[in-house]
mmCIF file of C-alpha atoms in Angstrom:
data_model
loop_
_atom_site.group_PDB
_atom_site.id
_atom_site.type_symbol
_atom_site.label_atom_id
_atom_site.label_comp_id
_atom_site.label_asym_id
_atom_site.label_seq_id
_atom_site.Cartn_x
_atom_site.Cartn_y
_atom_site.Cartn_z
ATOM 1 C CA UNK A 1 8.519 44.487 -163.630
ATOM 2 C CA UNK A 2 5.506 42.462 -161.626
ATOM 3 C CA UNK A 3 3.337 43.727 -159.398
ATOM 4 C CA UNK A 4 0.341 43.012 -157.526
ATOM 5 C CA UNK A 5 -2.606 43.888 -159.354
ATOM 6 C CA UNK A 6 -4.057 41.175 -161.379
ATOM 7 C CA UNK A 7 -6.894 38.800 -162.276
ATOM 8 C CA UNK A 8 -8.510 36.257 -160.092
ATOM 9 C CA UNK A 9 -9.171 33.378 -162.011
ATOM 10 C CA UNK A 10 -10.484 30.746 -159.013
ATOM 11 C CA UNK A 11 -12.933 31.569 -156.310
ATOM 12 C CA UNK A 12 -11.769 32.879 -152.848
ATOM 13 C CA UNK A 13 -12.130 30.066 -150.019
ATOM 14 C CA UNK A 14 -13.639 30.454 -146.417
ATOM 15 C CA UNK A 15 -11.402 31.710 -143.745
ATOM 16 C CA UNK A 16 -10.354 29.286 -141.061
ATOM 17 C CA UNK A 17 -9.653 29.997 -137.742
ATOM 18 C CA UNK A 18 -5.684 28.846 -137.549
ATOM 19 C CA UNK A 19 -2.622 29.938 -138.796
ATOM 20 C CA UNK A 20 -0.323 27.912 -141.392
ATOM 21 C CA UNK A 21 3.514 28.886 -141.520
ATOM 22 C CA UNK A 22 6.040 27.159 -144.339
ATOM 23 C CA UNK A 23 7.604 24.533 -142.976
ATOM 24 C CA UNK A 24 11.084 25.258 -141.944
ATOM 25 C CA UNK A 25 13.141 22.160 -142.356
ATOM 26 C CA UNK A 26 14.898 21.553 -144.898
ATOM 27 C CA UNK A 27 14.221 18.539 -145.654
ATOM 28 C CA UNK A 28 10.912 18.334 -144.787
ATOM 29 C CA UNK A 29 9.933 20.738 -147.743
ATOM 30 C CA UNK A 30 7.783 19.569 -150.053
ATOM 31 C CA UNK A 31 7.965 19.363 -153.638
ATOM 32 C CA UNK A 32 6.544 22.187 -156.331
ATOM 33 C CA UNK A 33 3.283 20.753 -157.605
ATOM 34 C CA UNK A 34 0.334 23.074 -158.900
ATOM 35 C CA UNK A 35 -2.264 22.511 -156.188
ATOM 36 C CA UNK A 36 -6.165 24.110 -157.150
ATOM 37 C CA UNK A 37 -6.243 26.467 -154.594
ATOM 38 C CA UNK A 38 -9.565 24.872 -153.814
ATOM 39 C CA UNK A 39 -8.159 21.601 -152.313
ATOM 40 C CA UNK A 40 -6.087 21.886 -149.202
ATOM 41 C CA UNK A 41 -5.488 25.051 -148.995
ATOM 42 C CA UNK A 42 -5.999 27.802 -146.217
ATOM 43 C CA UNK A 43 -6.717 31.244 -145.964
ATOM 44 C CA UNK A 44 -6.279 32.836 -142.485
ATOM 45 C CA UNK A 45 -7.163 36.035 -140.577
ATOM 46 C CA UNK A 46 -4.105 37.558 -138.572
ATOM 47 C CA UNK A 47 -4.932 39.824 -135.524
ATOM 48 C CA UNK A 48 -2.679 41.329 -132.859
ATOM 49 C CA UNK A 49 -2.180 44.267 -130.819
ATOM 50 C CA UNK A 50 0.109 46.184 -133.984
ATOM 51 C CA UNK A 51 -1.998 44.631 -136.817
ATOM 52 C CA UNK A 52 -3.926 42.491 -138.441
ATOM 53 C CA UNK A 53 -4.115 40.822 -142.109
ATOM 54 C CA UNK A 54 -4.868 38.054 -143.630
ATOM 55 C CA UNK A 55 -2.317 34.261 -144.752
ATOM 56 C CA UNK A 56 -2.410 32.149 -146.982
ATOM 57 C CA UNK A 57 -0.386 28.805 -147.159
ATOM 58 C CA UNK A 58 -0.459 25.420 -149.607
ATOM 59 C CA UNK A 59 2.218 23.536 -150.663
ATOM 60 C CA UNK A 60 4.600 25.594 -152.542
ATOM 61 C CA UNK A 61 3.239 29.344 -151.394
ATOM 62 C CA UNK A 62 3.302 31.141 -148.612
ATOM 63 C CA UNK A 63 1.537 34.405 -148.877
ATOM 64 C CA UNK A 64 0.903 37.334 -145.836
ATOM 65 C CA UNK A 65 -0.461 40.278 -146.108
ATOM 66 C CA UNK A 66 -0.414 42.291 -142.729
ATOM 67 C CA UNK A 67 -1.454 45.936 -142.259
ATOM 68 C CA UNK A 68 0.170 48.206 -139.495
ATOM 69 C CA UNK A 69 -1.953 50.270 -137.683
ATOM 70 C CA UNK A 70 0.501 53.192 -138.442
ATOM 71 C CA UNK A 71 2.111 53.608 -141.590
ATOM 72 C CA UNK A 72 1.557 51.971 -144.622
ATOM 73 C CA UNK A 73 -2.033 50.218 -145.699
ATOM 74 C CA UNK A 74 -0.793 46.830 -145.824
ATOM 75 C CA UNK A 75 2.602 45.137 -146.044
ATOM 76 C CA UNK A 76 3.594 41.803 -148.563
ATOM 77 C CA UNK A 77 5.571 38.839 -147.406
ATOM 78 C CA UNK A 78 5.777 36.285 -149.929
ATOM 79 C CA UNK A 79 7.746 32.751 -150.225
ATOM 80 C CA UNK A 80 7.569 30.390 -153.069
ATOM 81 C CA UNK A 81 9.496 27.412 -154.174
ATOM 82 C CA UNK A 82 9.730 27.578 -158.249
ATOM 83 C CA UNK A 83 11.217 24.619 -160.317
ATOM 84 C CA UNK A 84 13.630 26.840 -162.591
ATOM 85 C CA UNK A 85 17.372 28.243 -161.944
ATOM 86 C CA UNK A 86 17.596 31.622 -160.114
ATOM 87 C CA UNK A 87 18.920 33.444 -163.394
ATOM 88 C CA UNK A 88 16.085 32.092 -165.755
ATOM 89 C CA UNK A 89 12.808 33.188 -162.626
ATOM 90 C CA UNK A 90 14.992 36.364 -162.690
ATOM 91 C CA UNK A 91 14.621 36.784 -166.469
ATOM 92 C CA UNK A 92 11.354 36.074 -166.732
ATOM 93 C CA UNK A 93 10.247 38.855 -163.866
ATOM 94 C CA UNK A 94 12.154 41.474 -165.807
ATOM 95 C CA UNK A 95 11.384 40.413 -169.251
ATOM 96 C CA UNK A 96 10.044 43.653 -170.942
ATOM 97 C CA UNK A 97 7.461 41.715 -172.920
ATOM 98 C CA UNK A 98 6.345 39.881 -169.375
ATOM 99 C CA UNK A 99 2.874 41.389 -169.851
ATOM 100 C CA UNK A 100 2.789 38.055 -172.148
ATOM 101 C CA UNK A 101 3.342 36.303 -168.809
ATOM 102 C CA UNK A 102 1.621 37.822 -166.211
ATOM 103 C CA UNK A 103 -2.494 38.710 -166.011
ATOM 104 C CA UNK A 104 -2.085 41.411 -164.046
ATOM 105 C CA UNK A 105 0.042 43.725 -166.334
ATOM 106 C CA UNK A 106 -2.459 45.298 -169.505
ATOM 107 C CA UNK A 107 0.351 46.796 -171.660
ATOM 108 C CA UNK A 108 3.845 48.559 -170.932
ATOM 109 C CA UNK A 109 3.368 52.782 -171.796
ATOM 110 C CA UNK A 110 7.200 53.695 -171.564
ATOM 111 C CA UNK A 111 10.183 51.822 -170.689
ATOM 112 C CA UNK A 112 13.591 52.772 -170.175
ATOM 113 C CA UNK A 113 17.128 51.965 -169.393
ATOM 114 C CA UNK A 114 18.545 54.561 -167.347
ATOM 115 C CA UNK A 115 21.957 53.010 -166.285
ATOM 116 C CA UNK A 116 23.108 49.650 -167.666
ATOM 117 C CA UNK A 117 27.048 48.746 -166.159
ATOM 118 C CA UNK A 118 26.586 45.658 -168.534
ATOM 119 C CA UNK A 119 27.437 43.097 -165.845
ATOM 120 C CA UNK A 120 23.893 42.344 -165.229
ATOM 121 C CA UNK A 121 23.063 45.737 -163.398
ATOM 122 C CA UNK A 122 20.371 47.817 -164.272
ATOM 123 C CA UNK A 123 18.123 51.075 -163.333
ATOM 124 C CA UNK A 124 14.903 51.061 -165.429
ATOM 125 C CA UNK A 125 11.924 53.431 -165.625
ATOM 126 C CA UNK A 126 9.084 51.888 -166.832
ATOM 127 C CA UNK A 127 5.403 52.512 -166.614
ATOM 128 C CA UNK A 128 2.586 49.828 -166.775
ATOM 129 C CA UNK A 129 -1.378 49.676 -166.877
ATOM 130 C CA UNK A 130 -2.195 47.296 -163.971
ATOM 131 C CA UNK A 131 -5.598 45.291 -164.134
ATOM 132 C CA UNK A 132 -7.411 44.026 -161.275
ATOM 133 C CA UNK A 133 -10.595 41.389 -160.797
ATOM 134 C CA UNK A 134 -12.748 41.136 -157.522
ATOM 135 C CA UNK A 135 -16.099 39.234 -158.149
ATOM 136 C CA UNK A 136 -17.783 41.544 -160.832
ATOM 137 C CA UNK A 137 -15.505 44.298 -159.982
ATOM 138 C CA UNK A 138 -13.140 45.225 -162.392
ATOM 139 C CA UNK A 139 -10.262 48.255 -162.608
ATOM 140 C CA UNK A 140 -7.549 49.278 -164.522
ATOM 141 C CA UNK A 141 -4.677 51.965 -162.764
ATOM 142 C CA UNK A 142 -1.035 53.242 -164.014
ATOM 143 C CA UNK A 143 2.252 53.454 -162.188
ATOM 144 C CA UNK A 144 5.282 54.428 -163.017
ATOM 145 C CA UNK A 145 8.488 52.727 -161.018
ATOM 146 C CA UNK A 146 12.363 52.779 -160.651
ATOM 147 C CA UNK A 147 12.941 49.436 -160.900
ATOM 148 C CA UNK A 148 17.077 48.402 -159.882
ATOM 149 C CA UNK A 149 17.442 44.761 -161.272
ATOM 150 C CA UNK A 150 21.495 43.136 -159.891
ATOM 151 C CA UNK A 151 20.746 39.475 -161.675
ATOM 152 C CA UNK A 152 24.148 38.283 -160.124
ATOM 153 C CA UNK A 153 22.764 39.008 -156.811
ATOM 154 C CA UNK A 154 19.338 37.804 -158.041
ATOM 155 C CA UNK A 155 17.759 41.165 -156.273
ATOM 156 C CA UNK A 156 15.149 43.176 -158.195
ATOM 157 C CA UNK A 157 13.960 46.817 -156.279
ATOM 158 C CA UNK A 158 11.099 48.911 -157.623
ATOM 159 C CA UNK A 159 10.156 52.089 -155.781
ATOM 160 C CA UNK A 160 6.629 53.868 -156.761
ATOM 161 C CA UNK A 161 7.519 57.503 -158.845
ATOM 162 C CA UNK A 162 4.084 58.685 -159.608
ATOM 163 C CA UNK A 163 0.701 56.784 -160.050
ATOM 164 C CA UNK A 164 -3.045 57.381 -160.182
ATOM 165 C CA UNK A 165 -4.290 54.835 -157.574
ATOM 166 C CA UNK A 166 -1.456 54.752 -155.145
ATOM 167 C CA UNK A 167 0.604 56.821 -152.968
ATOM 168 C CA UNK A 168 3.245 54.804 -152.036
ATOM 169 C CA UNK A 169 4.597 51.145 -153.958
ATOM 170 C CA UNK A 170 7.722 49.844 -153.310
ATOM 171 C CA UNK A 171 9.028 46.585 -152.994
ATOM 172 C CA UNK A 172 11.735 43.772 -153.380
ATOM 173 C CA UNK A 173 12.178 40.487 -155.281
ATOM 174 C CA UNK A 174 14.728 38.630 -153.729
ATOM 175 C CA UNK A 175 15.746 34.883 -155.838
ATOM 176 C CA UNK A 176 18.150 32.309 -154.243
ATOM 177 C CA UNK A 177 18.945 29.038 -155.693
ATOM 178 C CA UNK A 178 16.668 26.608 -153.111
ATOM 179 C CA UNK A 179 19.134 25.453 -150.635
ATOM 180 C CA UNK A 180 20.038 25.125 -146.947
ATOM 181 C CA UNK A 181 21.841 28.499 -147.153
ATOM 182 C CA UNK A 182 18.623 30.339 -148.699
ATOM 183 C CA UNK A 183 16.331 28.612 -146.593
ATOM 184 C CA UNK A 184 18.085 29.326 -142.949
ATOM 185 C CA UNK A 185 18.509 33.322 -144.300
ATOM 186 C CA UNK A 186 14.741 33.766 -146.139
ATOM 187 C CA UNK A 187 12.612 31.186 -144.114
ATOM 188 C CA UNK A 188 14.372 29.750 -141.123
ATOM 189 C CA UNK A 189 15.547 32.583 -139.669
ATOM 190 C CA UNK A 190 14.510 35.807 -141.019
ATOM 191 C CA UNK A 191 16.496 39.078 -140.217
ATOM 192 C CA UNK A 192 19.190 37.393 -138.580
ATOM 193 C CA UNK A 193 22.579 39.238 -139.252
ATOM 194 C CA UNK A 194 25.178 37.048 -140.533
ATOM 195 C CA UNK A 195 28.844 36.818 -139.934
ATOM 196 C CA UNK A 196 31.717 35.978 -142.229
ATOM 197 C CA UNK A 197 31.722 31.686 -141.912
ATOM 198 C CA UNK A 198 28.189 31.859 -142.910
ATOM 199 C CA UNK A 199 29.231 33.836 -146.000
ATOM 200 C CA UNK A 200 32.202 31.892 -146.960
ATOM 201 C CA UNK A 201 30.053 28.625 -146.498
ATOM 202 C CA UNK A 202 27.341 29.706 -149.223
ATOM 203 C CA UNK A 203 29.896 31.217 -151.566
ATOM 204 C CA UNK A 204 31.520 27.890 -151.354
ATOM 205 C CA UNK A 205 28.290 26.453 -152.222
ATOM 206 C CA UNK A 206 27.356 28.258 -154.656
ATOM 207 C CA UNK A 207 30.625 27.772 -156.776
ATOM 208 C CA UNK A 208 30.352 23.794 -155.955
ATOM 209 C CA UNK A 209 27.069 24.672 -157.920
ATOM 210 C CA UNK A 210 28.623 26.438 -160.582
ATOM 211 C CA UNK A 211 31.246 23.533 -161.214
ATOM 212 C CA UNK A 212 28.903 20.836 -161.817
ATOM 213 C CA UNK A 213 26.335 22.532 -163.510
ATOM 214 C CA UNK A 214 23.735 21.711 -160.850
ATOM 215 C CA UNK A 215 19.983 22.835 -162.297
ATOM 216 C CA UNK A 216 18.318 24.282 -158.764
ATOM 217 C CA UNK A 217 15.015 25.169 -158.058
ATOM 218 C CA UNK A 218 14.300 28.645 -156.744
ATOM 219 C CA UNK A 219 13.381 30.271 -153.528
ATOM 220 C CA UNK A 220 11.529 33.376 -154.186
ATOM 221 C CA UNK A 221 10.850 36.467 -151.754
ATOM 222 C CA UNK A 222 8.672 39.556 -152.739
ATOM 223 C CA UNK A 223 8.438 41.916 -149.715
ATOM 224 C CA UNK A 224 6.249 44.954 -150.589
ATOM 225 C CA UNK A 225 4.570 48.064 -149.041
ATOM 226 C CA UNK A 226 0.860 49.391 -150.467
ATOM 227 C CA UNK A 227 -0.525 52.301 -149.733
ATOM 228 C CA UNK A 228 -3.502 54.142 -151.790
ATOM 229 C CA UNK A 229 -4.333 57.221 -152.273
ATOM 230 C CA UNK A 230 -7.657 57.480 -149.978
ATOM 231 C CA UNK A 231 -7.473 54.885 -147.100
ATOM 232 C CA UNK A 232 -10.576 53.200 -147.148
ATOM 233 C CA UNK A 233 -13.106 53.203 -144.078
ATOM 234 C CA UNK A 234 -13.660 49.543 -142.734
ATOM 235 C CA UNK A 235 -15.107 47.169 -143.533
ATOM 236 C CA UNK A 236 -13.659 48.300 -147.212
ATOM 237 C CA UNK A 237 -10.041 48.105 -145.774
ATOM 238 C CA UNK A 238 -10.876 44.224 -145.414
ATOM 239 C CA UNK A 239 -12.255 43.600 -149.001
ATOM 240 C CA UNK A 240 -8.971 45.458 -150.130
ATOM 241 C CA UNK A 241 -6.557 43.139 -148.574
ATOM 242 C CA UNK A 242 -8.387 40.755 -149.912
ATOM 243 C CA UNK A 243 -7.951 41.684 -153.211
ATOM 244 C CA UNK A 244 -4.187 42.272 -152.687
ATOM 245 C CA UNK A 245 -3.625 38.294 -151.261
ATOM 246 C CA UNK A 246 -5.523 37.076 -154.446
ATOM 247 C CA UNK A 247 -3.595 39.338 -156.875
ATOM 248 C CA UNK A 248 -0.615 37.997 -155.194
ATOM 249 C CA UNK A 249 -1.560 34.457 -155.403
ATOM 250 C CA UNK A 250 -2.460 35.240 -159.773
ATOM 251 C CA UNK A 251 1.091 36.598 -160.401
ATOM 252 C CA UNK A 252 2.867 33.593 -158.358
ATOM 253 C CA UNK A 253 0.647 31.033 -160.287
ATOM 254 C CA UNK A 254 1.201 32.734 -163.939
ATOM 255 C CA UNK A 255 5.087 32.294 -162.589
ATOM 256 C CA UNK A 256 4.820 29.037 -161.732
ATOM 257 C CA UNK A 257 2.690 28.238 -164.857
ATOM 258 C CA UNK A 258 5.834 30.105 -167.228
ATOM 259 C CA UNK A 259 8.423 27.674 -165.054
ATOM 260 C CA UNK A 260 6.374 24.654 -166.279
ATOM 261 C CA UNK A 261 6.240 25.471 -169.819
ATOM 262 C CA UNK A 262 10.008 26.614 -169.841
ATOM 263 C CA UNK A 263 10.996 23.042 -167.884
ATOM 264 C CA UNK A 264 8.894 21.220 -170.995
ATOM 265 C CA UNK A 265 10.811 23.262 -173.617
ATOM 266 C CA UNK A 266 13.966 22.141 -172.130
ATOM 267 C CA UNK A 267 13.232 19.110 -171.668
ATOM 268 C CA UNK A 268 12.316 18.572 -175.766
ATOM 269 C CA UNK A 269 15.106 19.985 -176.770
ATOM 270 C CA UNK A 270 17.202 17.975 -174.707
ATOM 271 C CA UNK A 271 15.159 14.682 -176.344
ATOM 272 C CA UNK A 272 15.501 16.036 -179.833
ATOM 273 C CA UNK A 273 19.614 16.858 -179.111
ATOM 274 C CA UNK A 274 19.526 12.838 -178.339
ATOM 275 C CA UNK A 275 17.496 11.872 -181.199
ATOM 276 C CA UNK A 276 20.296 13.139 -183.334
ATOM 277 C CA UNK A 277 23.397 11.523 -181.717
ATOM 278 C CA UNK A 278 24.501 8.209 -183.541
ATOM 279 C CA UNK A 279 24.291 5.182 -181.192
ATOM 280 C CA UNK A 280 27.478 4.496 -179.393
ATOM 281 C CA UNK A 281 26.827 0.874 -180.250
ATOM 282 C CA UNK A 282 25.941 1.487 -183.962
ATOM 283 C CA UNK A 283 29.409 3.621 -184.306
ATOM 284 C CA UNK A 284 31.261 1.203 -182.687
ATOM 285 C CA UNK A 285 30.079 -1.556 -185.052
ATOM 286 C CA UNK A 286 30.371 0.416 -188.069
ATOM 287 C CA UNK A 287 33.932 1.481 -187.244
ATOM 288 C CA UNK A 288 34.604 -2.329 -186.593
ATOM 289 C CA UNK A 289 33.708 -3.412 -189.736
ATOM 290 C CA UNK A 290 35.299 -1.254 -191.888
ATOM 291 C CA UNK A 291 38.746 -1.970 -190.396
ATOM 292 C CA UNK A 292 38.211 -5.642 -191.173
ATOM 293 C CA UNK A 293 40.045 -6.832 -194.062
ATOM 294 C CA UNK A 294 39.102 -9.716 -196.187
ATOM 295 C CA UNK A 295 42.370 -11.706 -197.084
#
């Protein structure tokens, strides 16, 4: 399982005074493309009368990390468009070697299955050494999670059981094929309770899907809650929601950066598959001229 703790690789930019949402259309979404997150991309502080946080936006990422001022530390919201089927993002978050994958996870300490129905539920224990990067600052911490993967539903839970740096960790990956459907639920229209005709419409989507094979890209949601141990005084509380939005940003990067080299596999072995089918034309001909008989 992913979480948020990880390596920052580019430097932080300077915080503008607007705020960027995803666009909502459908239509008007644009395509996945790796984007530096030096060019064209915002950072934004968030203040109101319940909280404040901080938002980040480019292309294919929308990131938001907001903290209540009672309850938890700081809350997640985060949307991304990834080029790879639901089932094969959803694999590669609960890989157990995905420390291969993702920067922010040092090694896996214990793992295991606690209930397995074999129809693609699962209730794991696991617990990983997370790694973080801030400027010269580095740390390591442990936690150990419940993590409840569904891969039919494409829903992946994790709730915090014990852990040296945090008091409370819990969260939820949520990965739709990148439609109408996902987008009017996760981005359009968030929280909205839907009836039955909405239902039936994406279920008769999603088997439309199923029938011709159709390759989608991904929405993906991670909604988390953070909470340390010792709250930290401000201006501290600031420099640690910092770190969280660029730990954030590393994990959804080293996912998009897995997509890419699984979409180039793919697409190989597709070319070599062709390489080794006869020509159409050339078996044609050849079948041709052995059914011609010289008188």
């Amino acid at each position: 399982m992913v979480f948020f703790g990880g390596w920052n690789r580019r430097k932080k930019e300077a915080v503008v005074d607007q705020t960027v949402d995803i666009p909502q259309a459908h239509g008007a979404l644009p395509t996945l493309d790796p984007i530096p997150y030096d060019d064209g991309t915002k950072e934004v502080e968030l203040k109101s009368g319940k909280s404040s946080g901080l938002q980040f936006s480019d292309d294919s990422l929308s990131v938001e990390i907001e903290q209540p001022k009672d309850g938890f530390f700081c809350s997640v919201k985060v949307l991304g468009k990834i080029p790879l089927p639901p089932k094969e993002v959803f694999d590669i978050l609960t890989n157990p070697d995905n420390k291969r994958v993702f920067r922010s996870i040092k090694r896996v300490n214990y793992r295991k299955v606690l209930k397995d129905n074999g129809h693609g539920k699962k209730t794991i224990e696991v617990e990983h050494v997370g790694r973080w990067r801030f400027g010269p600052i580095r740390s390591e911490f442990v936690v150990r999670m419940n993590v409840f993967q569904d891969r039919n539903r494409g829903k992946i839970k994790f709730k915090l059981l014990k852990s040296s740096l945090m008091k409370d960790f819990s969260g939820e990956w949520t990965i739709e094929p990148y439609d109408k459907d996902s987008l009017d639920e996760l981005v359009k229209y968030p929280g909205k309770k839907w009836g039955p005709m909405h239902h039936f419409s994406k279920a008769v989507h999603r088997f439309e899907e199923s029938l011709w094979h159709t390759r989608t890209d991904s929405l993906v949601q991670l909604r988390q809650s953070v909470q340390p141990r010792l709250l930290p005084p401000p201006p501290l509380d600031r420099v640690l929601k910092q770190i969280t939005l660029a730990q954030v940003r590393t994990i959804m990067q080293d996912l998009l950066d897995e997509t890419h080299r699984a979409n180039d596999a793919a697409m190989k072995n597709t070319r070599n598959q062709e390489d080794k089918k006869p020509l159409k034309g050339v078996v044609d001909i050849l079948s041709f001229c052995r059914n011609i008989h010289t008188p």
